[in-house]
mmCIF file of C-alpha atoms in Angstrom:
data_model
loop_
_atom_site.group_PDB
_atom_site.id
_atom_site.type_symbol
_atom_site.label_atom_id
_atom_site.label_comp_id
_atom_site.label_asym_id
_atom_site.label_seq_id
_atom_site.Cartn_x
_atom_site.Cartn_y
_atom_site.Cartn_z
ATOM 1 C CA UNK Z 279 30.458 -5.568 2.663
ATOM 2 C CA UNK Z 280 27.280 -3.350 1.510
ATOM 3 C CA UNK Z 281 24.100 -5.390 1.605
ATOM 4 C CA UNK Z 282 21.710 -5.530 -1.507
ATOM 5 C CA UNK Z 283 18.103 -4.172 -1.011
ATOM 6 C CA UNK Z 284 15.902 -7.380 -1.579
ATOM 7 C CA UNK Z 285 12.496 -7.416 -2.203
ATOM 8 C CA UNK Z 286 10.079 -10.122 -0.964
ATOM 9 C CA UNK Z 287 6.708 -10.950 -0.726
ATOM 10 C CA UNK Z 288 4.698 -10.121 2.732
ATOM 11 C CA UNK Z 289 3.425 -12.848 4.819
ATOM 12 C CA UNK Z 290 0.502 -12.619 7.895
ATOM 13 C CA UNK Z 291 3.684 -12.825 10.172
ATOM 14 C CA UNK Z 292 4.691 -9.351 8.823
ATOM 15 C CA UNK Z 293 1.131 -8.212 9.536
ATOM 16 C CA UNK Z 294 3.071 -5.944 12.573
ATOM 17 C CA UNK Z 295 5.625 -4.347 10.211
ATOM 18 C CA UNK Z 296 3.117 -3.773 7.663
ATOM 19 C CA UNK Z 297 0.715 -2.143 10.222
ATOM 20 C CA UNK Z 298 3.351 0.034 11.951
ATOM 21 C CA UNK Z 299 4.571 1.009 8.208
ATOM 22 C CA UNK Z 300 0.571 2.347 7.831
ATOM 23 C CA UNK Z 301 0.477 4.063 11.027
ATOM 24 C CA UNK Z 302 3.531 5.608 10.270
ATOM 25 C CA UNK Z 303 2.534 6.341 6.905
ATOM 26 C CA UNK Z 304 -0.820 8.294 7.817
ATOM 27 C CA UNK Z 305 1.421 10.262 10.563
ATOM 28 C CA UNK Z 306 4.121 11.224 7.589
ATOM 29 C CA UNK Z 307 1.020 12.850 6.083
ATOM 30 C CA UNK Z 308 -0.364 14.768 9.400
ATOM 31 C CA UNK Z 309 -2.940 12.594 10.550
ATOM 32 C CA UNK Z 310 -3.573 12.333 14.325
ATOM 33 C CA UNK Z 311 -4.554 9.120 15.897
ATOM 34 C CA UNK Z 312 -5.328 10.901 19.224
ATOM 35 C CA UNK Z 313 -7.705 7.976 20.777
ATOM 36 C CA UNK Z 314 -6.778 5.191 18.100
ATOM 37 C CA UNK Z 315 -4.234 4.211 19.970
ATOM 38 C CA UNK Z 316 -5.286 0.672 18.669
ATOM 39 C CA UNK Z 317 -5.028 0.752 15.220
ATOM 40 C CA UNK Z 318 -1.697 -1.215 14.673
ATOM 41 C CA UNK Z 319 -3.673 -4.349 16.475
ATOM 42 C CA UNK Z 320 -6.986 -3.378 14.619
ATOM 43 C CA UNK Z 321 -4.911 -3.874 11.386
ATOM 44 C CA UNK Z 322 -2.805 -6.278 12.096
ATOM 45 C CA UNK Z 323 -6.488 -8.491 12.909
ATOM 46 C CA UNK Z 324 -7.493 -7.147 9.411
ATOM 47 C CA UNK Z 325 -4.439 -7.827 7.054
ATOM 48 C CA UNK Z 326 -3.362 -10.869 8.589
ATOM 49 C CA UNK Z 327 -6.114 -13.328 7.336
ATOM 50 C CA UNK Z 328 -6.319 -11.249 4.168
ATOM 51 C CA UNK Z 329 -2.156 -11.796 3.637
ATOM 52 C CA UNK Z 330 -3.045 -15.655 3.843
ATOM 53 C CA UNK Z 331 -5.979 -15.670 1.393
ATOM 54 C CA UNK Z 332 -4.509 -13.174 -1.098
ATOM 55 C CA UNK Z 333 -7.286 -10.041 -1.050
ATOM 56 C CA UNK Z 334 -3.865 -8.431 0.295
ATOM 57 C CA UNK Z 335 -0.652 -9.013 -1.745
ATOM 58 C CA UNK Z 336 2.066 -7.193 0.163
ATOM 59 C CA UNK Z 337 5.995 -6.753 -0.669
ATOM 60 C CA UNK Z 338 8.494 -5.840 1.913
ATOM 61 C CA UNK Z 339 12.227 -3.997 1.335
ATOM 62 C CA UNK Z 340 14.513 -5.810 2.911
ATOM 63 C CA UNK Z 341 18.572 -4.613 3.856
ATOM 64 C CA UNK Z 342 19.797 -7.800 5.586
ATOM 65 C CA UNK Z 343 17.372 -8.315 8.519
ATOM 66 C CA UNK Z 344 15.801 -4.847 8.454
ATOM 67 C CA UNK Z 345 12.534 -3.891 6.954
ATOM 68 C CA UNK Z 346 12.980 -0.885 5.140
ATOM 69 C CA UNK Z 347 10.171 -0.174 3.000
ATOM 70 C CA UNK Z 348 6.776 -2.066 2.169
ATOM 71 C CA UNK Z 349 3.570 -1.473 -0.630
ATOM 72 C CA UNK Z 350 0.635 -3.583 -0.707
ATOM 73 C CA UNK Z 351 -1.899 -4.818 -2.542
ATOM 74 C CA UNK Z 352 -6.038 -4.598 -1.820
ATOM 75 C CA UNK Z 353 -7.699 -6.959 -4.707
ATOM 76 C CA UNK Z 354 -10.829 -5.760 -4.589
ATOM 77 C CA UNK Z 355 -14.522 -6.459 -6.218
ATOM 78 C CA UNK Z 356 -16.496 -4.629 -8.492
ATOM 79 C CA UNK Z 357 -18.792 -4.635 -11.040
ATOM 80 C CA UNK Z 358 -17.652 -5.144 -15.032
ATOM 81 C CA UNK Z 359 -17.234 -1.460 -16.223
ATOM 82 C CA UNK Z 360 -17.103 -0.519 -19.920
ATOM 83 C CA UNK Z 361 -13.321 -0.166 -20.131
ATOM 84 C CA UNK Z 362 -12.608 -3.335 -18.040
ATOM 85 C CA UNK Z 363 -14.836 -6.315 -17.715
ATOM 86 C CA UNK Z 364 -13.104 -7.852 -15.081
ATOM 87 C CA UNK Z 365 -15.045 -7.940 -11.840
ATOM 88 C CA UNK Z 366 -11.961 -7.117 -9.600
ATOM 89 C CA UNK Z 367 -9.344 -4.530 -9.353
ATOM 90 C CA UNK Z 368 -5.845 -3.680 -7.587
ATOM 91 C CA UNK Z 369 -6.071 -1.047 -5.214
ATOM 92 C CA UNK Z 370 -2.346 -0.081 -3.585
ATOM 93 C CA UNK Z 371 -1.956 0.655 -0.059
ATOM 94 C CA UNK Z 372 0.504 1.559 2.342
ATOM 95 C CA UNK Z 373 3.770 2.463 0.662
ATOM 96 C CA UNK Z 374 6.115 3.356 2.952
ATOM 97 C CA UNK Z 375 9.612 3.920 2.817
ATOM 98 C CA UNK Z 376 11.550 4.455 6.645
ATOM 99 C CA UNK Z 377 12.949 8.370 6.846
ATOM 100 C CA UNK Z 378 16.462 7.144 6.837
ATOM 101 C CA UNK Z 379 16.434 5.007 3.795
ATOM 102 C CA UNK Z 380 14.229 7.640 1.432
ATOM 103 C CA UNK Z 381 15.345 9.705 -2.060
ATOM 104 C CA UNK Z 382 17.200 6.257 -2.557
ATOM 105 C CA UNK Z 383 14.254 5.319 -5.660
ATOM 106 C CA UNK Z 384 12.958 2.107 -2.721
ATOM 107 C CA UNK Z 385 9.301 2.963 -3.170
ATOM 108 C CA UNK Z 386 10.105 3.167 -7.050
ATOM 109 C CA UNK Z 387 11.393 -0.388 -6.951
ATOM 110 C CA UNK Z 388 8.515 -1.642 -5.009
ATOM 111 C CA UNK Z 389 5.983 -0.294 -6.592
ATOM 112 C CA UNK Z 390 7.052 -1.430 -9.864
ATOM 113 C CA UNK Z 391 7.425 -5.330 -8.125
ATOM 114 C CA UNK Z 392 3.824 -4.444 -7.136
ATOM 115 C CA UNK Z 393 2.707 -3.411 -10.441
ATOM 116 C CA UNK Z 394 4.730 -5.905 -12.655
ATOM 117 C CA UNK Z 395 2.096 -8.535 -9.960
ATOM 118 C CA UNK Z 396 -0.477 -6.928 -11.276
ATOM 119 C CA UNK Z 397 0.001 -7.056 -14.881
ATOM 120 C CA UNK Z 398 0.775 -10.291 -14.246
ATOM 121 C CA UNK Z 399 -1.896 -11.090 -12.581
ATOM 122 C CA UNK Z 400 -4.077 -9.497 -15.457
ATOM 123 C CA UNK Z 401 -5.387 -6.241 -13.645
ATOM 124 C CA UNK Z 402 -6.991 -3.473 -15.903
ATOM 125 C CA UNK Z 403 -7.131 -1.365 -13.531
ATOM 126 C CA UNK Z 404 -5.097 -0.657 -10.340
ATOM 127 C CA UNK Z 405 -5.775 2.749 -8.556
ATOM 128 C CA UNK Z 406 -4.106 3.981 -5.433
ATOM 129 C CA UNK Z 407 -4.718 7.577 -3.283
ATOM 130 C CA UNK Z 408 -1.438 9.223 -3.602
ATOM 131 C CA UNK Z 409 -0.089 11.306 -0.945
ATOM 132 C CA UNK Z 410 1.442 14.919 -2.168
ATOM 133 C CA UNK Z 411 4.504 13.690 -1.382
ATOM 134 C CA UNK Z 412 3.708 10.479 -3.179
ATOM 135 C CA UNK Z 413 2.315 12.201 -6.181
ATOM 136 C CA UNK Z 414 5.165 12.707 -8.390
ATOM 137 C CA UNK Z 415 6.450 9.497 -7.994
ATOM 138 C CA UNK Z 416 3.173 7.767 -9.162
ATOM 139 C CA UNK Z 417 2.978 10.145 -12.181
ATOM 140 C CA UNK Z 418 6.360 9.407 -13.770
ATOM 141 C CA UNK Z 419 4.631 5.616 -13.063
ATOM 142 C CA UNK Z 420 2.090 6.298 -15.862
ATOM 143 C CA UNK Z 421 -0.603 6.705 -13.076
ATOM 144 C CA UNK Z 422 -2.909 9.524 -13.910
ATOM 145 C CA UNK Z 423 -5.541 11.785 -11.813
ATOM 146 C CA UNK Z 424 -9.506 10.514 -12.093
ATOM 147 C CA UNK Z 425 -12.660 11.857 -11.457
ATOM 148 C CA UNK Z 426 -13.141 10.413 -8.041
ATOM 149 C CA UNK Z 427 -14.610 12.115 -5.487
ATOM 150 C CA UNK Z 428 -15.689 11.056 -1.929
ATOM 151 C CA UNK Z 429 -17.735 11.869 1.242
ATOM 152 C CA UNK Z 430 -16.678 11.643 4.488
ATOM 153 C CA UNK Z 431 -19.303 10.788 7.373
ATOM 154 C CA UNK Z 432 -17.433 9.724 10.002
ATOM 155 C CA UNK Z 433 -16.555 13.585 10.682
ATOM 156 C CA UNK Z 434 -19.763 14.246 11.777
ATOM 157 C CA UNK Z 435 -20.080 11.244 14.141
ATOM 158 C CA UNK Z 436 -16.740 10.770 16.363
ATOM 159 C CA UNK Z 437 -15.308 8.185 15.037
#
């Protein structure tokens, strides 16, 4: 008997699994930890407490027992902007599909759990940072390119 992908919300006691799925996402797209070898626990400290009071909405893939897949959530402040009033917004993070189980449309199903939440949940806008492998997939989403931009300090002082 094949086992049906299921898709359930994240709780602070998949903080681990959701921080290993971030790690492993950042590696997938060539960044080196080198000495922050403690970032699963440093974000596992961070999520967990944010899973509980719902600035972090996460959704895990599940086959049986096995996590295959996970997106999350950042509900974030901000100011009322002419387009959108509301003083929040959804910011995804951390979709991340495990090697074996990709090109099987999982991060298509969970992002689309994710962003029928947030219509739901009555976002006007949700923004993510898409990876190039990510891109495509988030286009054929209806998410389009902005005029973002951002500066990086933290190259110039080791962290």
């Amino acid at each position: 008997m094949t086992l049906k992908p299921e898709i359930r919300h994240a709780t602070a006691v998949d903080a681990p699994v959701i921080a290993r799925h971030r790690r492993r996402m950042f590696e997938d797209m060539g960044h080196e930890y080198g000495k922050h070898t403690e970032i699963d626990t440093l974000y596992q400290a961070w999520v967990a407490p944010r899973l509980e009071d719902g600035r972090y909405v996460g959704w895990l893939m599940q086959i049986g027992d096995q996590v295959v897949g996970g997106a999350g959530v950042e509900v974030r402040d901000r100011a009322p902007h002419p387009y959108d009033l509301t003083t929040r917004y959804a910011y995804v993070v951390n979709v991340y599909v495990e090697p074996e189980h990709r090109r099987q449309g999982f991060a298509r199903q969970i992002v689309n759990t994710l962003l029928e939440w947030c219509k739901q949940q009555d976002f006007g806008i949700i923004s993510l940072h898409a990876s190039d492998e990510g891109r495509p997939l988030y286009q054929s989403l209806g998410f389009a390119a902005s005029n973002e931009m951002q500066f990086v300090t933290w190259q110039d002082n080791g962290h």
